[in-house]
Tab-separated table of C-alpha atoms and ligand atoms in Angstrom:
chain	number	residue	atom	x	y	z
A	222	MET	CA	90.308	109.149	15.345
A	223	LYS	CA	87.365	107.854	17.384
A	224	GLU	CA	84.346	107.189	15.199
A	225	LEU	CA	82.274	110.386	15.579
A	226	PRO	CA	78.472	110.274	15.029
A	227	GLU	CA	77.530	111.025	11.422
A	228	LYS	CA	74.726	113.404	12.487
A	229	PHE	CA	77.152	115.344	14.697
A	230	LEU	CA	79.599	115.718	11.805
A	231	ALA	CA	76.848	116.792	9.421
A	232	ARG	CA	75.705	119.492	11.844
A	233	MET	CA	79.278	120.743	12.382
A	234	ARG	CA	79.799	120.853	8.597
A	235	ALA	CA	76.688	123.006	8.209
A	236	ASP	CA	77.629	125.253	11.171
A	237	LEU	CA	81.301	125.779	10.325
A	238	GLY	CA	81.246	125.973	6.521
A	239	ALA	CA	84.781	126.725	5.254
A	240	ASP	CA	86.270	126.042	8.723
A	241	TYR	CA	84.964	122.478	8.824
A	242	PRO	CA	88.130	120.752	7.426
A	243	ALA	CA	90.265	122.525	10.066
A	244	PHE	CA	87.832	121.408	12.793
A	245	LEU	CA	87.890	117.816	11.532
A	246	ALA	CA	91.693	117.804	11.451
A	247	ALA	CA	91.792	119.194	15.024
A	248	MET	CA	89.460	116.418	16.224
A	249	GLU	CA	92.117	113.881	15.150
A	250	GLY	CA	94.743	115.465	17.410
A	251	GLU	CA	95.633	114.747	21.018
A	252	PRO	CA	93.572	116.435	23.756
A	253	TRP	CA	95.029	119.405	25.609
A	254	ARG	CA	95.659	118.997	29.315
A	255	GLY	CA	96.377	121.690	31.842
A	256	PHE	CA	96.450	122.799	35.425
A	257	ARG	CA	95.728	125.969	37.322
A	258	VAL	CA	97.994	127.377	39.994
A	259	ASN	CA	96.057	127.859	43.231
A	260	THR	CA	96.964	131.415	44.132
A	261	LEU	CA	95.370	130.982	47.569
A	262	LYS	CA	98.581	129.089	48.361
A	263	ILE	CA	101.311	129.999	45.860
A	264	THR	CA	102.186	132.169	42.864
A	265	PRO	CA	103.108	130.655	39.468
A	266	GLU	CA	106.696	131.938	39.932
A	267	ALA	CA	107.109	130.288	43.341
A	268	LEU	CA	105.605	127.040	42.021
A	269	ARG	CA	108.055	126.611	39.134
A	270	PRO	CA	110.958	125.046	41.117
A	271	LEU	CA	108.526	122.674	42.897
A	272	PHE	CA	106.564	121.529	39.848
A	273	PRO	CA	108.723	121.587	36.738
A	274	PHE	CA	106.129	120.348	34.205
A	275	ALA	CA	104.757	123.686	33.070
A	276	LEU	CA	104.868	123.871	29.282
A	277	GLY	CA	103.270	127.180	28.483
A	278	GLN	CA	100.614	129.570	29.655
A	279	VAL	CA	96.928	129.401	28.813
A	280	GLU	CA	96.124	132.558	26.856
A	281	TRP	CA	92.832	133.346	28.648
A	282	CYS	CA	93.905	132.521	32.218
A	283	GLU	CA	96.953	133.993	33.909
A	284	GLU	CA	97.216	131.089	36.375
A	285	GLY	CA	96.578	128.371	33.763
A	286	PHE	CA	99.339	126.234	32.210
A	287	TYR	CA	99.579	123.338	29.763
A	288	TYR	CA	101.229	120.088	30.729
A	289	GLY	CA	101.505	116.633	29.279
A	290	VAL	CA	101.454	114.272	32.255
A	291	ARG	CA	98.984	113.400	34.999
A	292	ALA	CA	100.004	114.974	38.293
A	293	GLY	CA	97.372	113.857	40.842
A	294	ARG	CA	99.935	112.174	43.110
A	295	HIS	CA	102.579	114.862	42.848
A	296	GLY	CA	103.194	116.787	46.079
A	297	ALA	CA	102.084	120.021	44.418
A	298	ALA	CA	98.657	118.494	43.736
A	299	ARG	CA	98.379	116.861	47.153
A	300	ALA	CA	99.275	120.105	48.910
A	301	GLY	CA	96.600	121.905	46.848
A	302	LEU	CA	99.058	124.137	44.982
A	303	ILE	CA	97.687	123.069	41.590
A	304	TYR	CA	94.405	121.756	40.209
A	305	SER	CA	94.199	119.756	36.976
A	306	GLN	CA	91.800	121.482	34.631
A	307	GLU	CA	91.153	121.315	30.919
A	308	PRO	CA	92.502	124.654	29.614
A	309	SER	CA	89.398	125.857	27.771
A	310	ALA	CA	87.263	125.276	30.899
A	311	MET	CA	89.227	128.087	32.551
A	312	ILE	CA	87.418	130.676	30.416
A	313	ALA	CA	84.091	130.469	32.298
A	314	ALA	CA	85.268	131.715	35.712
A	315	GLU	CA	87.463	134.330	33.981
A	316	GLU	CA	84.391	135.736	32.241
A	317	LEU	CA	82.558	136.054	35.576
A	318	GLY	CA	84.851	138.922	36.653
A	319	VAL	CA	84.829	137.942	40.343
A	320	ARG	CA	86.225	140.512	42.776
A	321	ALA	CA	87.289	140.036	46.387
A	322	GLY	CA	84.209	140.520	48.584
A	323	ASP	CA	81.616	139.288	46.039
A	324	LYS	CA	78.900	136.821	46.999
A	325	VAL	CA	79.229	134.141	44.307
A	326	LEU	CA	77.174	131.053	43.472
A	327	ASP	CA	78.605	128.197	41.403
A	328	LEU	CA	75.362	126.347	40.715
A	329	CYS	CA	76.658	123.182	38.955
A	330	ALA	CA	79.975	122.970	40.722
A	331	ALA	CA	81.368	119.401	40.938
A	332	PRO	CA	84.127	118.349	40.757
A	333	GLY	CA	85.130	121.930	41.494
A	334	GLY	CA	87.623	123.244	38.932
A	335	LYS	CA	85.729	126.471	38.464
A	336	SER	CA	84.778	126.802	42.146
A	337	GLY	CA	88.475	126.616	43.021
A	338	GLN	CA	89.214	129.274	40.421
A	339	ILE	CA	86.466	131.534	41.810
A	340	ALA	CA	87.726	131.001	45.380
A	341	ALA	CA	91.229	132.040	44.308
A	342	LYS	CA	89.803	135.226	42.805
A	343	LEU	CA	87.905	135.957	46.031
A	344	GLY	CA	91.195	135.562	47.897
A	345	GLY	CA	89.365	134.681	51.133
A	346	HIS	CA	87.069	137.766	51.022
A	347	GLY	CA	83.358	137.391	50.319
A	348	LEU	CA	81.386	134.206	49.896
A	349	LEU	CA	81.358	131.220	47.553
A	350	VAL	CA	78.373	128.883	47.548
A	351	ALA	CA	79.393	125.779	45.587
A	352	ASN	CA	76.310	123.697	44.812
A	353	GLU	CA	76.132	120.246	43.238
A	354	VAL	CA	72.941	118.283	42.785
A	355	ALA	CA	74.507	114.771	42.768
A	356	PRO	CA	75.449	113.770	46.351
A	357	ALA	CA	78.484	111.623	45.423
A	358	ARG	CA	79.848	114.409	43.240
A	359	ALA	CA	79.158	117.008	45.960
A	360	LYS	CA	81.407	114.975	48.274
A	361	ILE	CA	84.248	115.107	45.727
A	362	LEU	CA	83.630	118.847	45.347
A	363	ALA	CA	83.955	119.343	49.116
A	364	GLU	CA	87.201	117.345	49.198
A	365	ASN	CA	88.676	119.326	46.309
A	366	LEU	CA	87.835	122.684	47.900
A	367	GLU	CA	89.332	121.465	51.168
A	368	ARG	CA	92.569	120.464	49.467
A	369	LEU	CA	92.738	123.894	47.828
A	370	GLY	CA	92.463	125.491	51.287
A	371	VAL	CA	89.299	127.473	50.592
A	372	MET	CA	88.104	129.133	53.809
A	373	ASN	CA	85.012	131.039	52.692
A	374	ALA	CA	82.933	128.447	50.836
A	375	ALA	CA	79.802	126.489	51.671
A	376	VAL	CA	79.173	123.256	49.749
A	377	LEU	CA	75.470	122.590	49.164
A	378	CYS	CA	73.631	119.728	47.527
A	379	MET	CA	70.351	121.120	46.194
A	380	GLN	CA	68.188	121.115	43.088
A	381	PRO	CA	68.455	124.565	41.442
A	382	ASP	CA	64.750	125.418	41.935
A	383	ALA	CA	64.849	124.468	45.636
A	384	LEU	CA	67.991	126.558	46.085
A	385	ALA	CA	66.319	129.504	44.329
A	386	ALA	CA	63.531	129.430	46.913
A	387	ARG	CA	66.116	129.917	49.685
A	388	PHE	CA	68.430	132.481	48.066
A	389	PRO	CA	66.205	134.940	46.125
A	390	ALA	CA	68.092	137.920	44.596
A	391	PHE	CA	71.073	137.272	46.863
A	392	PHE	CA	74.231	136.714	44.776
A	393	ASP	CA	76.395	139.335	43.049
A	394	LYS	CA	77.773	136.790	40.554
A	395	ILE	CA	76.530	133.363	39.431
A	396	LEU	CA	78.198	130.693	37.319
A	397	VAL	CA	75.969	128.155	35.585
A	398	ASP	CA	78.391	125.596	34.137
A	399	ALA	CA	75.563	123.463	32.884
A	400	PRO	CA	75.413	119.710	32.278
A	401	CYS	CA	75.616	119.351	28.489
A	402	SER	CA	76.065	116.898	25.617
A	403	GLY	CA	79.840	117.225	26.076
A	404	GLU	CA	80.975	117.509	22.455
A	405	GLY	CA	84.092	119.248	23.765
A	406	MET	CA	84.918	116.005	25.610
A	407	PHE	CA	84.930	113.836	22.487
A	408	ARG	CA	88.734	113.765	22.171
A	409	ARG	CA	89.261	112.527	25.717
A	410	ASP	CA	86.132	110.638	26.714
A	411	GLU	CA	84.686	107.800	24.653
A	412	THR	CA	81.447	107.724	26.704
A	413	ALA	CA	80.599	111.293	25.644
A	414	VAL	CA	80.747	110.047	22.037
A	415	HIS	CA	78.530	107.031	22.787
A	416	GLU	CA	75.946	109.040	24.723
A	417	TRP	CA	75.596	111.651	21.982
A	418	SER	CA	72.432	111.872	19.888
A	419	PRO	CA	70.339	114.739	18.489
A	420	GLU	CA	67.677	113.835	21.103
A	421	HIS	CA	70.261	114.089	23.888
A	422	VAL	CA	71.299	117.549	22.656
A	423	ARG	CA	67.643	118.618	22.659
A	424	SER	CA	66.955	117.314	26.171
A	425	CYS	CA	70.157	118.963	27.466
A	426	ALA	CA	68.946	122.294	26.058
A	427	GLU	CA	65.600	121.957	27.874
A	428	ARG	CA	67.344	121.128	31.152
A	429	GLN	CA	69.829	123.981	30.713
A	430	LEU	CA	67.032	126.502	30.225
A	431	LYS	CA	65.362	125.311	33.428
A	432	ILE	CA	68.625	125.532	35.410
A	433	LEU	CA	69.360	128.977	33.980
A	434	SER	CA	65.880	130.203	34.936
A	435	SER	CA	66.414	129.073	38.545
A	436	ALA	CA	69.832	130.752	38.585
A	437	ALA	CA	68.283	134.015	37.370
A	438	GLU	CA	66.047	134.151	40.457
A	439	MET	CA	69.110	134.120	42.709
A	440	LEU	CA	70.940	137.029	41.048
A	441	ARG	CA	70.693	140.526	42.559
A	442	GLY	CA	69.667	143.463	40.460
A	443	GLY	CA	72.854	144.679	38.732
A	444	GLY	CA	74.529	141.281	39.235
A	445	GLU	CA	76.243	139.216	36.516
A	446	LEU	CA	75.817	135.625	35.453
A	447	VAL	CA	77.944	133.403	33.215
A	448	TYR	CA	76.288	130.514	31.421
A	449	SER	CA	78.813	127.985	30.111
A	450	THR	CA	79.002	124.530	28.547
A	451	CYS	CA	81.703	122.282	27.104
A	452	THR	CA	79.738	121.531	23.969
A	453	PHE	CA	79.691	122.967	20.434
A	454	SER	CA	75.969	122.746	19.659
A	455	ARG	CA	74.288	126.108	19.061
A	456	GLU	CA	71.052	124.653	20.405
A	457	GLU	CA	72.647	124.294	23.881
A	458	ASN	CA	74.693	127.501	23.686
A	459	GLU	CA	73.489	130.595	21.802
A	460	GLY	CA	70.066	128.907	21.468
A	461	VAL	CA	69.533	128.539	25.232
A	462	VAL	CA	70.751	132.098	25.831
A	463	ALA	CA	68.370	133.482	23.185
A	464	ARG	CA	65.386	131.586	24.623
A	465	PHE	CA	66.287	132.753	28.127
A	466	LEU	CA	66.557	136.406	27.031
A	467	ALA	CA	63.248	136.204	25.180
A	468	ALA	CA	61.587	135.195	28.452
A	469	ARG	CA	63.483	137.586	30.756
A	470	SER	CA	63.374	141.248	29.817
A	471	ASP	CA	65.225	142.048	33.067
A	472	PHE	CA	68.439	140.509	31.636
A	473	GLU	CA	70.818	141.714	28.919
A	474	LEU	CA	73.587	139.923	27.036
A	475	ILE	CA	77.096	141.323	27.499
A	476	SER	CA	79.097	138.849	25.418
A	477	GLU	CA	79.317	135.304	24.077
A	478	LYS	CA	82.687	133.592	23.652
A	479	ARG	CA	83.689	130.264	22.167
A	480	ILE	CA	86.863	128.279	22.470
A	481	MET	CA	87.068	125.762	19.611
A	482	PRO	CA	89.701	123.062	19.092
A	483	HIS	CA	90.600	124.324	15.590
A	484	THR	CA	91.033	127.952	16.659
A	485	HIS	CA	92.421	127.662	20.214
A	486	LYS	CA	94.639	125.372	22.298
A	487	GLY	CA	91.722	123.784	24.159
A	488	GLU	CA	89.005	121.149	23.904
A	489	GLY	CA	86.100	123.557	23.532
A	490	HIS	CA	83.958	125.764	25.732
A	491	PHE	CA	81.170	128.299	25.431
A	492	ALA	CA	80.648	131.156	27.895
A	493	ALA	CA	77.907	133.809	27.775
A	494	ARG	CA	77.952	136.804	30.120
A	495	LEU	CA	74.579	138.162	31.165
A	496	ARG	CA	73.604	141.062	33.421
A	497	ARG	CA	70.442	141.458	35.480
A	498	LEU	CA	69.148	144.991	35.158
A	499	ASP	CA	67.893	146.906	38.181
A	500	GLY	CA	65.968	144.622	40.468
A	501	PRO	CA	65.603	143.293	43.984
A	502	ARG	CA	68.553	142.689	46.333
A	503	PHE	CA	67.981	140.632	49.461
A	504	ASP	CA	70.214	139.698	52.364
A	505	ARG	CA	69.658	136.573	54.437
A	506	PRO	CA	68.600	136.170	58.067
A	507	ALA	CA	71.536	135.507	60.413
A	508	GLY	CA	72.201	131.959	61.608
A	509	LYS	CA	72.675	130.794	65.196
A	510	SER	CA	76.164	131.182	66.639
A	511	ALA	CA	77.928	128.290	68.333
A	512	ASP	CA	79.934	127.812	71.506
A	513	THR	CA	83.594	127.925	70.458
A	514	SER	CA	85.281	127.381	73.821
A	515	ILE	CA	86.895	123.997	73.135
A	516	TYR	CA	88.033	125.137	69.687
A	517	ARG	CA	89.567	128.250	71.264
A	518	ALA	CA	91.457	126.073	73.736
A	519	PHE	CA	92.837	123.942	70.864
A	520	GLU	CA	93.672	127.093	68.886
A	521	ALA	CA	95.600	128.631	71.777
A	522	GLU	CA	97.574	125.418	72.254
A	523	SER	CA	98.287	124.453	68.627
A	524	LEU	CA	98.023	127.506	66.375
A	525	ARG	CA	99.552	130.929	66.070
A	526	LEU	CA	96.440	132.620	64.659
A	527	ARG	CA	92.960	133.433	65.919
A	528	LEU	CA	90.126	132.808	63.474
A	529	GLU	CA	87.481	135.518	63.485
A	530	GLY	CA	83.962	135.324	62.072
A	531	SER	CA	80.743	133.379	62.553
A	532	PHE	CA	80.888	129.845	63.892
A	533	ALA	CA	78.197	127.191	63.577
A	534	ALA	CA	77.915	123.716	65.071
A	535	PHE	CA	76.166	120.822	63.341
A	536	GLY	CA	76.089	117.894	65.726
A	537	ASP	CA	79.565	117.780	67.260
A	538	THR	CA	81.258	119.398	64.257
A	539	LEU	CA	82.248	123.055	64.296
A	540	TYR	CA	82.456	125.244	61.178
A	541	LEU	CA	83.641	128.729	60.352
A	542	VAL	CA	80.735	130.090	58.302
A	543	PRO	CA	81.450	132.535	55.464
A	544	GLU	CA	80.352	136.118	56.120
A	545	GLY	CA	76.837	136.883	54.871
A	546	LEU	CA	75.777	133.273	54.235
A	547	GLY	CA	73.197	133.465	57.023
A	548	SER	CA	70.853	130.779	58.292
A	549	LEU	CA	70.990	127.385	56.609
A	550	ASP	CA	67.559	126.270	57.836
A	551	GLY	CA	66.006	124.164	55.097
A	552	VAL	CA	69.256	124.054	53.122
A	553	ARG	CA	71.035	120.763	52.442
A	554	ALA	CA	74.650	121.600	53.249
A	555	LEU	CA	77.552	119.176	53.072
A	556	ARG	CA	79.831	121.905	54.373
A	557	PRO	CA	78.250	125.050	55.832
A	558	GLY	CA	81.727	126.554	55.773
A	559	LEU	CA	85.277	125.617	56.668
A	560	MET	CA	85.211	122.459	58.792
A	561	LEU	CA	87.281	123.194	61.907
A	562	GLY	CA	86.936	119.932	63.775
A	563	GLU	CA	84.935	117.803	66.124
A	564	ASN	CA	84.137	117.881	69.795
A	565	LYS	CA	85.053	114.361	70.934
A	566	LYS	CA	83.635	114.275	74.454
A	567	GLY	CA	85.249	117.569	75.414
A	568	ARG	CA	88.456	117.028	73.394
A	569	PHE	CA	88.825	118.958	70.123
A	570	GLU	CA	89.955	116.944	67.103
A	571	PRO	CA	90.974	119.291	64.266
A	572	ALA	CA	89.656	118.613	60.755
A	573	HIS	CA	91.828	117.952	57.703
A	574	ALA	CA	90.162	120.983	56.053
A	575	LEU	CA	91.489	123.299	58.761
A	576	CYS	CA	95.042	122.056	58.259
A	577	MET	CA	94.826	122.563	54.486
A	578	ALA	CA	93.492	126.117	54.890
A	579	LEU	CA	96.410	127.260	57.059
A	580	LYS	CA	99.998	128.241	56.295
A	581	LYS	CA	103.164	126.787	57.794
A	582	GLU	CA	103.617	129.813	60.047
A	583	ASP	CA	100.104	129.373	61.518
A	584	PHE	CA	101.072	126.114	63.266
A	585	ARG	CA	103.020	125.948	66.514
A	586	LEU	CA	104.382	122.527	65.492
A	587	SER	CA	105.201	121.208	62.034
A	588	VAL	CA	107.283	118.428	60.492
A	589	GLU	CA	108.770	118.642	56.994
A	590	LEU	CA	108.272	115.339	55.157
A	591	GLY	CA	110.266	116.145	52.045
A	592	ASP	CA	109.672	114.464	48.697
A	593	GLY	CA	110.864	111.043	49.862
A	594	SER	CA	108.355	110.601	52.687
A	595	LEU	CA	105.202	111.994	51.120
A	596	ASP	CA	104.046	108.640	49.725
A	597	ALA	CA	104.732	107.015	53.111
A	598	TYR	CA	102.654	109.736	54.809
A	599	TYR	CA	99.862	109.002	52.351
A	600	ARG	CA	100.102	105.293	53.200
A	601	GLY	CA	99.401	106.245	56.822
A	602	GLU	CA	102.913	105.586	58.160
A	603	THR	CA	104.389	107.054	61.360
A	604	PHE	CA	107.646	109.096	61.322
A	605	PRO	CA	110.476	109.836	63.710
A	606	ALA	CA	110.124	113.498	64.589
A	607	PRO	CA	111.700	116.178	66.785
A	608	GLU	CA	110.695	116.606	70.401
A	609	GLY	CA	107.369	118.274	71.077
A	610	ARG	CA	103.866	117.208	71.958
A	611	GLY	CA	100.543	117.816	70.298
A	612	TYR	CA	99.012	118.417	66.893
A	613	ALA	CA	101.521	119.242	64.165
A	614	ALA	CA	101.202	119.939	60.446
A	615	ALA	CA	102.919	117.506	58.083
A	616	LEU	CA	104.539	119.622	55.360
A	617	TRP	CA	105.633	119.040	51.784
A	618	ASN	CA	108.209	121.702	50.883
A	619	GLY	CA	106.682	123.971	53.523
A	620	PHE	CA	103.033	123.380	52.485
A	621	PRO	CA	100.603	121.530	54.790
A	622	VAL	CA	99.355	118.141	53.554
A	623	GLY	CA	97.616	116.958	56.749
A	624	TRP	CA	97.756	116.590	60.519
A	625	GLY	CA	99.970	114.431	62.628
A	626	LYS	CA	100.354	114.174	66.363
A	627	LEU	CA	103.754	114.411	68.037
A	628	VAL	CA	104.139	111.886	70.833
A	629	ASP	CA	107.441	110.588	72.264
A	630	GLY	CA	109.626	111.602	69.327
A	631	ARG	CA	107.246	110.227	66.696
A	632	LEU	CA	104.736	111.823	64.367
A	633	LYS	CA	101.555	109.758	64.483
A	634	ASN	CA	99.713	109.964	61.216
A	635	HIS	CA	96.300	111.738	61.272
A	636	LEU	CA	95.608	111.807	57.539
A	637	PRO	CA	91.912	110.843	57.102
A	638	LYS	CA	91.525	107.198	56.017
A	639	TYR	CA	89.589	108.152	52.863
A	640	LEU	CA	92.640	110.045	51.548
A	641	ARG	CA	95.158	107.275	52.124
A	642	GLY	CA	96.665	105.095	49.448
B	843	LIG	N1	81.688	123.302	37.054
B	843	LIG	C1	82.248	121.975	37.224
B	843	LIG	C2	83.761	122.087	37.281
B	843	LIG	O1	84.321	123.070	36.799
B	843	LIG	O2	84.414	121.196	37.856
B	843	LIG	C3	81.751	121.020	36.184
B	843	LIG	C4	80.249	120.927	36.160
B	843	LIG	S1	79.582	119.737	35.069
B	843	LIG	C5	79.803	120.439	33.518
B	843	LIG	C6	77.873	119.903	35.324
B	843	LIG	C7	77.339	119.459	36.669
B	843	LIG	O3	75.921	119.667	36.701
B	843	LIG	C8	77.566	117.994	37.003
B	843	LIG	O4	78.306	117.857	38.179
B	843	LIG	C9	76.164	117.419	37.175
B	843	LIG	O5	76.052	116.469	38.223
B	843	LIG	C10	75.333	118.651	37.466
B	843	LIG	N2	73.895	118.497	37.092
B	843	LIG	C11	73.318	117.475	36.440
B	843	LIG	N3	71.987	117.685	36.329
B	843	LIG	C12	71.726	118.846	36.930
B	843	LIG	C13	70.531	119.591	37.165
B	843	LIG	N4	69.360	119.175	36.708
B	843	LIG	N5	70.640	120.738	37.840
B	843	LIG	C14	71.840	121.183	38.288
B	843	LIG	N6	72.982	120.523	38.079
B	843	LIG	C15	72.932	119.370	37.419
């Protein structure tokens, strides 16, 4: 076992009492790994023949499964059919009880496991605002949501208090998956062990309370909020919730749940459900709408569907903006919605995100790569292809993985450079 801090062990011994030996034994075991099936694209049943690594279902998440290998380069991952996620982390979005049509905020969202899970529950109806304060991590979040084919999300990069000033009493549901001391990461991440100290736990708790207070301002009266961490410390879990409730008489506690490595098949998570009692509910002012004519020309030529909704242009880039999001004046947005593409001097170049959000039958042209050619596609290679001209979807087992362009019997590769390799 990794050398665990003596003060951490002493605290766990005091907290767990008779259960401490079982906890200690569990900490010597191998970490659990898992993945979630992205039901925006496929059902668990339909996935099975394409991705035969599923070992068993996660008890608290119908779409969650255990597996023992890394799958990032597998076609199922590249096509956005699955997302690797530590099994116990799946509890937080489950507790949020998202329904199609909800306006949901994921306040600490990168790299996006829980945002993807929320988006699947929305099923394309309603709004997801996925916010991440660290710009580099927000970029990864945007890429992950694109791969998962999420159409109704905006990716923002804001401090929680600045976001609260823009979205007062707006969301129906909010997830605060707070930065924490990461004791539930100890089995799989040595740095979490090295960074741990009682002072770190204390400073995490202070930061969590601040983040939670900003989140509270953004929840509508009657709305629900889940506060979660991947740590065991009471100070950061029940302690933060108790301090928050003492300061906010307009909130009530619905439940607190813990996944622990000695009682469940998972690394450890805490999730508290809170409800805001009657209170204000605000909508947002509408944003400006954009000229869509060159997108419509591309759509008529290359696609078999017509996207409906609000469109917004930022520079030369056109987005489909989720319903109800409203004006983004003063908001730092990496993605104000689904990126559709760019106006390149009057010619429309479709975005990778658009391809990943569509289904095989939505494209006029498509080319099946099969298992053998997927790596070559990812290296940026060109393929012989049937006759036809124009933008075509490259498919893995019928699922889009990126654009290509058919010219003279060849499929020219249009996978973005940053995804190659
Ligand atoms: N929910 C994510 C998922 O499922 O993939 C994991 C989120 S991680 C536990 C916490 C996130 O909070 C990190 O991405 C971190 O950058 C961000 N964070 C750090 N400090 C923050 C702050 N002061 N306010 C808001 N978020 C912060």
